[in-house]
Short mmCIF file of C-alpha atoms in Angstrom, two decimals:
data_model
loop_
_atom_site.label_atom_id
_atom_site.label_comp_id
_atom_site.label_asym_id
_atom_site.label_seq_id
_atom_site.Cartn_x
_atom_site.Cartn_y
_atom_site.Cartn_z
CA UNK V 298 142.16 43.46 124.51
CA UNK V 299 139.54 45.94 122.90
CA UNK V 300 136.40 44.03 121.42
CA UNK V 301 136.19 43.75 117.74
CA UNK V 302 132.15 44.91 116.88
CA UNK V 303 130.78 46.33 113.94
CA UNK V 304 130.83 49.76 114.83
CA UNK V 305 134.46 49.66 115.35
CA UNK V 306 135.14 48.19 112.38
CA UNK V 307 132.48 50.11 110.35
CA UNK V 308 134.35 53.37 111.30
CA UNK V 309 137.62 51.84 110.81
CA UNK V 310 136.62 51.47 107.15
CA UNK V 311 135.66 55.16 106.71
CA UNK V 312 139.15 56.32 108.31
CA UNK V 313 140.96 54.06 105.68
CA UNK V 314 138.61 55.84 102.88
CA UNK V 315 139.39 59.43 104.55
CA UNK V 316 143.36 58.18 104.05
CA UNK V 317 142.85 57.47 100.51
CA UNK V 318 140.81 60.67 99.70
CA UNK V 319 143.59 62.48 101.52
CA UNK V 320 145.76 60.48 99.25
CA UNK V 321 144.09 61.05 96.15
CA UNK V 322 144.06 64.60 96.16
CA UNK V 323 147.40 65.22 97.84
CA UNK V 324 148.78 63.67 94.81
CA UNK V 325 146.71 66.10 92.73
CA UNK V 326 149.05 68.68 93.05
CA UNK V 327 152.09 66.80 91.29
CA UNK V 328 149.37 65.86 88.43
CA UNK V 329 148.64 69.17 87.88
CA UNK V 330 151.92 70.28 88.27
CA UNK V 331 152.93 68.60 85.36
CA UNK V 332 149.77 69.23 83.16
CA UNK V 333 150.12 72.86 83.23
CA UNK V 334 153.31 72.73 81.90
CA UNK V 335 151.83 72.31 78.73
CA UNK V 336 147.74 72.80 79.08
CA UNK V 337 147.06 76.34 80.17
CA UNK V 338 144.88 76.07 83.78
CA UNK V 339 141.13 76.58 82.39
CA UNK V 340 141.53 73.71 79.56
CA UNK V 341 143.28 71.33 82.04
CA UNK V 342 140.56 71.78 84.68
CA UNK V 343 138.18 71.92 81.93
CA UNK V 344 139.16 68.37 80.87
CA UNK V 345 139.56 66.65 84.36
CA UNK V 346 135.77 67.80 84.75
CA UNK V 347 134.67 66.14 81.65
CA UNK V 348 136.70 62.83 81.69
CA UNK V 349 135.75 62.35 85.11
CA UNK V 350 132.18 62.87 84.78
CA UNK V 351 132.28 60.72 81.89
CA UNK V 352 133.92 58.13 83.42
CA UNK V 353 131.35 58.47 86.57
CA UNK V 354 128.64 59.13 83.90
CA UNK V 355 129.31 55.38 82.38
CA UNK V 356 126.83 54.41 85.16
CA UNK V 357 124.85 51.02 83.46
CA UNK V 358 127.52 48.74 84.51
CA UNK V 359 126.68 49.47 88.22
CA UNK V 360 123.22 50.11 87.38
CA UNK V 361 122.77 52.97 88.91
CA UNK V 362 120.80 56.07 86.58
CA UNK V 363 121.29 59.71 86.93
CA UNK V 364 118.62 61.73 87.81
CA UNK V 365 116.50 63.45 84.80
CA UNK V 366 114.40 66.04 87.28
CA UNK V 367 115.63 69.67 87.09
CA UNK V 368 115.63 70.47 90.73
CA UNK V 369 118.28 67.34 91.36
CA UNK V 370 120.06 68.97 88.32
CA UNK V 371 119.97 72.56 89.91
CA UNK V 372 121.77 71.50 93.27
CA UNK V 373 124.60 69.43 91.21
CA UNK V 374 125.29 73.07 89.35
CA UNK V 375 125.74 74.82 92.95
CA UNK V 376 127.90 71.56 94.04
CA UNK V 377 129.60 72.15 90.56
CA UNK V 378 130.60 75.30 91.53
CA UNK V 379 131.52 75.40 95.23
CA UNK V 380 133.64 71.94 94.73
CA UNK V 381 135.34 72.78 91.40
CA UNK V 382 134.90 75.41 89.15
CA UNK V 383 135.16 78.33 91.83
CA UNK V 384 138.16 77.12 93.55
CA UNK V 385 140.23 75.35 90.82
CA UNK V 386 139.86 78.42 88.53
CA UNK V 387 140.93 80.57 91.84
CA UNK V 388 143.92 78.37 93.02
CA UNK V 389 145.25 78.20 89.68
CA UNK V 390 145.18 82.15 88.99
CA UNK V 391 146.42 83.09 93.10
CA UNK V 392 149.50 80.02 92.53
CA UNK V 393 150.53 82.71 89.91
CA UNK V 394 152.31 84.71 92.64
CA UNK V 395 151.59 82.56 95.84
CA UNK V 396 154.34 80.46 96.84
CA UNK V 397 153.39 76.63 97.56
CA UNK V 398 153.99 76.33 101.14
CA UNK V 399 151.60 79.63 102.45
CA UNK V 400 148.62 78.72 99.45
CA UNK V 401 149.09 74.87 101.56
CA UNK V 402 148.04 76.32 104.57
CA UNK V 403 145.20 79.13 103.64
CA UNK V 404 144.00 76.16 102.23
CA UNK V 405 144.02 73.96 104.57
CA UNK V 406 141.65 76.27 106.27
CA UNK V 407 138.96 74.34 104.93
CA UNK V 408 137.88 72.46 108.26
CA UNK V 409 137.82 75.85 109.96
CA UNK V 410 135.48 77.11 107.66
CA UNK V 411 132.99 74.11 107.51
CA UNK V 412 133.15 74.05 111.52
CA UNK V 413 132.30 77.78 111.46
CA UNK V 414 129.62 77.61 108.40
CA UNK V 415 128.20 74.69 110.22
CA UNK V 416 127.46 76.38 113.64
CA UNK V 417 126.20 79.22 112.19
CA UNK V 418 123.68 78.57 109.49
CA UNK V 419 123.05 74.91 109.12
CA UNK V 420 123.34 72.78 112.27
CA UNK V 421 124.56 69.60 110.63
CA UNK V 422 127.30 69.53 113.08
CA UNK V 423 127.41 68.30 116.20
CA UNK V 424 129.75 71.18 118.01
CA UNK V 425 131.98 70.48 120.64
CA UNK V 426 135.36 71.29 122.29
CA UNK V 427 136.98 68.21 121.05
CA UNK V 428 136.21 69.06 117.56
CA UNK V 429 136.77 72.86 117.69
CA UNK V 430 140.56 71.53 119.36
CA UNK V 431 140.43 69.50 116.26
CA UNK V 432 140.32 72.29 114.03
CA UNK V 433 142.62 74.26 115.65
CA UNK V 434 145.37 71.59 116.69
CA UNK V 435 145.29 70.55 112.70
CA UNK V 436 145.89 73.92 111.58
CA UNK V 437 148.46 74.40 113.89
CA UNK V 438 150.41 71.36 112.20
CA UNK V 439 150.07 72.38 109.43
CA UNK V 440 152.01 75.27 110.18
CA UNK V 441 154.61 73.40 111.58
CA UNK V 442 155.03 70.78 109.10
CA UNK V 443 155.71 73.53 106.13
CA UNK V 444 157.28 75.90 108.61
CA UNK V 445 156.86 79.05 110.22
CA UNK V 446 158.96 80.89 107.47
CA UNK V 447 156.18 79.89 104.90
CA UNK V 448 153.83 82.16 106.60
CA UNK V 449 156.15 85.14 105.85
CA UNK V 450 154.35 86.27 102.83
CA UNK V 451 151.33 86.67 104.29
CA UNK V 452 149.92 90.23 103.72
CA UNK V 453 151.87 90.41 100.16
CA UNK V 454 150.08 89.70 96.99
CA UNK V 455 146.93 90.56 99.24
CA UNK V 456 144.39 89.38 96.12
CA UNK V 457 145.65 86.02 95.09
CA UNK V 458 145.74 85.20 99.06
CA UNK V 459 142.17 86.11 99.58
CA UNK V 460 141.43 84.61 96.48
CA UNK V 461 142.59 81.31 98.03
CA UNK V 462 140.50 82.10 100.99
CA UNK V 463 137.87 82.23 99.18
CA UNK V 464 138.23 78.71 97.22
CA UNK V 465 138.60 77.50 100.82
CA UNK V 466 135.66 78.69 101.51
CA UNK V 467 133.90 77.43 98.62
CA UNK V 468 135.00 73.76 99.65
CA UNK V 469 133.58 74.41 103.23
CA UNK V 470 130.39 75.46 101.35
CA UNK V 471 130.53 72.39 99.20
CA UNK V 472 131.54 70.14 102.09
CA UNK V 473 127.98 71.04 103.71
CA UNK V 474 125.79 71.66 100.44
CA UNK V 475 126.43 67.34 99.83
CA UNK V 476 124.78 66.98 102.93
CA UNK V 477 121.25 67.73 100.24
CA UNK V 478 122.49 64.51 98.40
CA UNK V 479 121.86 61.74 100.99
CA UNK V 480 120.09 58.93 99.86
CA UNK V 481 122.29 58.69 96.11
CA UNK V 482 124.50 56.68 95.70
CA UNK V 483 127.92 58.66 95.57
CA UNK V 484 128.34 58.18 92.25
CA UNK V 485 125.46 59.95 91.09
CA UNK V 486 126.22 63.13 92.33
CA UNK V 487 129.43 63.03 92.04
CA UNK V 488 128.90 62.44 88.08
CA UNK V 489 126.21 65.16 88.19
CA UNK V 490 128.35 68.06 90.07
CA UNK V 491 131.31 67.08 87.54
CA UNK V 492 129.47 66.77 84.20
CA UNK V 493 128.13 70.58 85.47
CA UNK V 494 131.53 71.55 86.07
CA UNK V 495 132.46 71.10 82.64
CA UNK V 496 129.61 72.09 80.83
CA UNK V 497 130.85 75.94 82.67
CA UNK V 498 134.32 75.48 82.14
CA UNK V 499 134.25 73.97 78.44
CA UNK V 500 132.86 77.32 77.06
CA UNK V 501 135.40 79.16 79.18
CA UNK V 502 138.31 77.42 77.78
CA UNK V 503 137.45 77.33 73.75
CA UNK V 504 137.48 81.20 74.17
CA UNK V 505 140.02 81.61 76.52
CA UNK V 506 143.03 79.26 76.12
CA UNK V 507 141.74 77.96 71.88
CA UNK V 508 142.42 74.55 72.96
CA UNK V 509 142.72 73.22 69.48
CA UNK V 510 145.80 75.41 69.27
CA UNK V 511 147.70 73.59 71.72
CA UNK V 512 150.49 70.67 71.52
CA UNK V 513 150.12 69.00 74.71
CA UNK V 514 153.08 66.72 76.07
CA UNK V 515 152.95 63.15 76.30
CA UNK V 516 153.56 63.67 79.95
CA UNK V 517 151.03 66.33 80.87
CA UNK V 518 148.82 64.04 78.70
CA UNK V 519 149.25 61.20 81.38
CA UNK V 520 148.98 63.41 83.87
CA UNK V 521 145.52 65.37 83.22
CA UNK V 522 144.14 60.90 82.50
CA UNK V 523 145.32 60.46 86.62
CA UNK V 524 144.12 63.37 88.05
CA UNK V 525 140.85 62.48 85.76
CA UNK V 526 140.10 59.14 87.00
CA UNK V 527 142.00 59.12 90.21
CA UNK V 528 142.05 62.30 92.18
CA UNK V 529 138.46 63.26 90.47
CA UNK V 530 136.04 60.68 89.68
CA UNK V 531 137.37 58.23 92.21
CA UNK V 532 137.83 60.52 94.84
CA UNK V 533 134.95 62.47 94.31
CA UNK V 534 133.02 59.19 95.22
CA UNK V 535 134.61 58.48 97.95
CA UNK V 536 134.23 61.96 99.14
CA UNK V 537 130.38 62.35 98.93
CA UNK V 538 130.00 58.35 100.74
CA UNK V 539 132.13 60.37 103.66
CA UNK V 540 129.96 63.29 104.02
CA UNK V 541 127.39 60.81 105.07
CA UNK V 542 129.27 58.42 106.89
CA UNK V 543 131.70 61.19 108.53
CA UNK V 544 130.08 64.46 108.14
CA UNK V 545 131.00 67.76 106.57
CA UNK V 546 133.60 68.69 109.30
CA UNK V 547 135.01 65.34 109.76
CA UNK V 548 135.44 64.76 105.87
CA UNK V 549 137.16 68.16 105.77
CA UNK V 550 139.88 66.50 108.08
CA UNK V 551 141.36 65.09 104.82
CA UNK V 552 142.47 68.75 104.01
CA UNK V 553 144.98 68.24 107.03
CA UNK V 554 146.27 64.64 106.34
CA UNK V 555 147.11 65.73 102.27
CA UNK V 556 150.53 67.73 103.93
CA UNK V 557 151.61 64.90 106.28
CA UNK V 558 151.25 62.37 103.29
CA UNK V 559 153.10 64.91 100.48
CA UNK V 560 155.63 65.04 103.27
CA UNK V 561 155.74 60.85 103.47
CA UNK V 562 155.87 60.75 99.71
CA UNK V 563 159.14 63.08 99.88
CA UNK V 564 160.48 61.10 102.63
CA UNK V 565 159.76 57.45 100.71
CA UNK V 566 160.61 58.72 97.07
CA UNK V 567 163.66 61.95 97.18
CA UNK V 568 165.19 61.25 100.52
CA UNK V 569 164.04 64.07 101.89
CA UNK V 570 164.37 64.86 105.92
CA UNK V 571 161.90 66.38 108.73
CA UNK V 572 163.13 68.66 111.01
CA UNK V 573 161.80 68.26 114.66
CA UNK V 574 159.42 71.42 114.39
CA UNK V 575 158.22 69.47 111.50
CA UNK V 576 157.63 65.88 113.33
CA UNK V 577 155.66 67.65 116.36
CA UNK V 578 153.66 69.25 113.45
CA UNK V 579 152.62 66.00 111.99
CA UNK V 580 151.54 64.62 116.08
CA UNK V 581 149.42 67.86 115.94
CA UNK V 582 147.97 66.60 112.54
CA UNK V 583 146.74 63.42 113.39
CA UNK V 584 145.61 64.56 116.74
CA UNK V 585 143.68 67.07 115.22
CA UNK V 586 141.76 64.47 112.49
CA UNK V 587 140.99 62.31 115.63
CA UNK V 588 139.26 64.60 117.77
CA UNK V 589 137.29 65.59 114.33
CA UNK V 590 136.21 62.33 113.02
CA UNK V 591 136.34 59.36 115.71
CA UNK V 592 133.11 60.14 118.09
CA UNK V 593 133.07 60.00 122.37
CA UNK V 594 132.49 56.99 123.16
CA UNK V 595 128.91 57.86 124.87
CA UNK V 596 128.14 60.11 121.99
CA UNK V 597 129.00 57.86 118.93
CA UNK V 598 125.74 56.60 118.90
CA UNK V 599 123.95 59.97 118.85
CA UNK V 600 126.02 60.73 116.53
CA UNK V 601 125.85 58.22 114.18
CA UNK V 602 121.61 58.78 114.06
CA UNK V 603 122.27 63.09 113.49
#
């Protein structure tokens, strides 16, 4: 029987968190789903970004400050726009014509992109074959769990796909750039990047959409207030405590587990069914976030002191 130490259960912990965030923002999808149906895209994203940060901004009753230096300020405007108001605006426009199932998997690219970014211009990674088979073998599920026939699009609507390869690649970017944030508490730049966020998107969305024009639903009301405090502020948090605890590529896993747990939520809720392609898919899944997040045993310690 394995021994119980600190370590073990320290990393334990972050897993669980990864789970949630993978959680959080898999579940994203059906909130926005249902907020666009009466909140054009812009305004909707414009929102989460402000109630979010305000929520994260209401900082005294942990007291924890935000930063007043300009510099600090400057780095939560580039984290601003690599982690939200790049890729939300672009995933929103490219959905347009994209079907679900192939904008799913160009965006659940993301690992790839960090591993690559990460080997060739910053270094934060540790790179090895069990994490490059990480990469590839959660890819690979994902591809299986949607299916096959999802990727039979690909090459049509040529602009709204790259413009989801781009968003992924702006979350690879952001994935890393948090790495200049160690030291704050999540919170604090999680507040900072969203409150920037929606000081960009705010002016975007009084001209664009005229906001004061609109008659939201009830529904798409409750919707925009979870994907506000849940799948943003909360998981924003969590994310930016796992860039330091799990590292830019090993955070990224998350991008993987959000299809296996939309699948369980299908499964649980509608009654839905896998196929086998599909079940072999998910294996490839979780193998995939192992080999990326849970360190060799002789190099965990290394590892941990990168």
């Amino acid at each position: 029987m394995p021994t119980i130490t600190p370590q073990n259960s320290n990393l334990a912990r972050e897993l669980f968190l990864l789970l949630v965030l993978a959680t959080l923002w898999g579940s994203s999808y059906s909130f926005i789903k249902i907020g666009v149906e009466t909140i054009p895209p812009i305004t909707l994203i414009a929102a989460r970004t402000l109630i979010a940060g305000g929520i994260l901004a209401v900082l005294r009753h942990r007291r924890v400050r935000l930063p007043r230096d300009r510099a600090t300020w400057r780095r939560f405007f580039v984290q601003a726009c690599l982690n939200s108001v790049v890729p939300f605006t672009l995933i929103a426009w490219a959905e347009q014509s994209v079907d679900a199932g192939l904008a799913v998997i160009l965006n659940s690219a993301t690992p790839i992109f960090t591993f690559l970014l990460a080997v060739l211009i910053t270094g934060h990674e540790q790179v090895t074959l069990r994490r490059l088979f990480g990469v590839m073998a959660g890819l690979a599920g994902i591809c299986l769990v949607i299916g096959i026939e999802a990727l039979s699009g690909l090459g049509e609507n040529l602009m709204a796909q790259l413009a989801i390869i781009l968003a992924t690649i702006c979350y690879a970017g952001a994935a890393i750039f948090s790495k200049n944030f160690k030291g704050l508490d999540p919170a604090v730049p999680a507040a900072g990047s969203l409150i920037s966020g929606a000081v960009v998107l705010l002016p975007m969305s009084l001209i664009i959409d005229r906001p004061w024009e609109l008659d939201p639903s009830a529904a798409s009301m409750l919707a925009l207030l979870a994907l506000s405090a849940f799948s943003t502020a909360l998981a924003f948090v969590i994310y930016f405590r796992l860039v330091q605890t799990l590292g830019s590529v090993g955070t990224t896993a998350q991008a993987y587990l959000r299809v296996p747990i939309g699948v369980a939520i299908g499964i649980v809720f509608l009654g839905e069914r896998l196929s086998p392609t599909a079940w072999i898919g998910l294996i490839c899944v979780i193998s995939g976030v192992a080999a990326m997040t849970i360190p060799a045993r002789r190099g965990a310690t290394q590892a941990r002191n990168a």
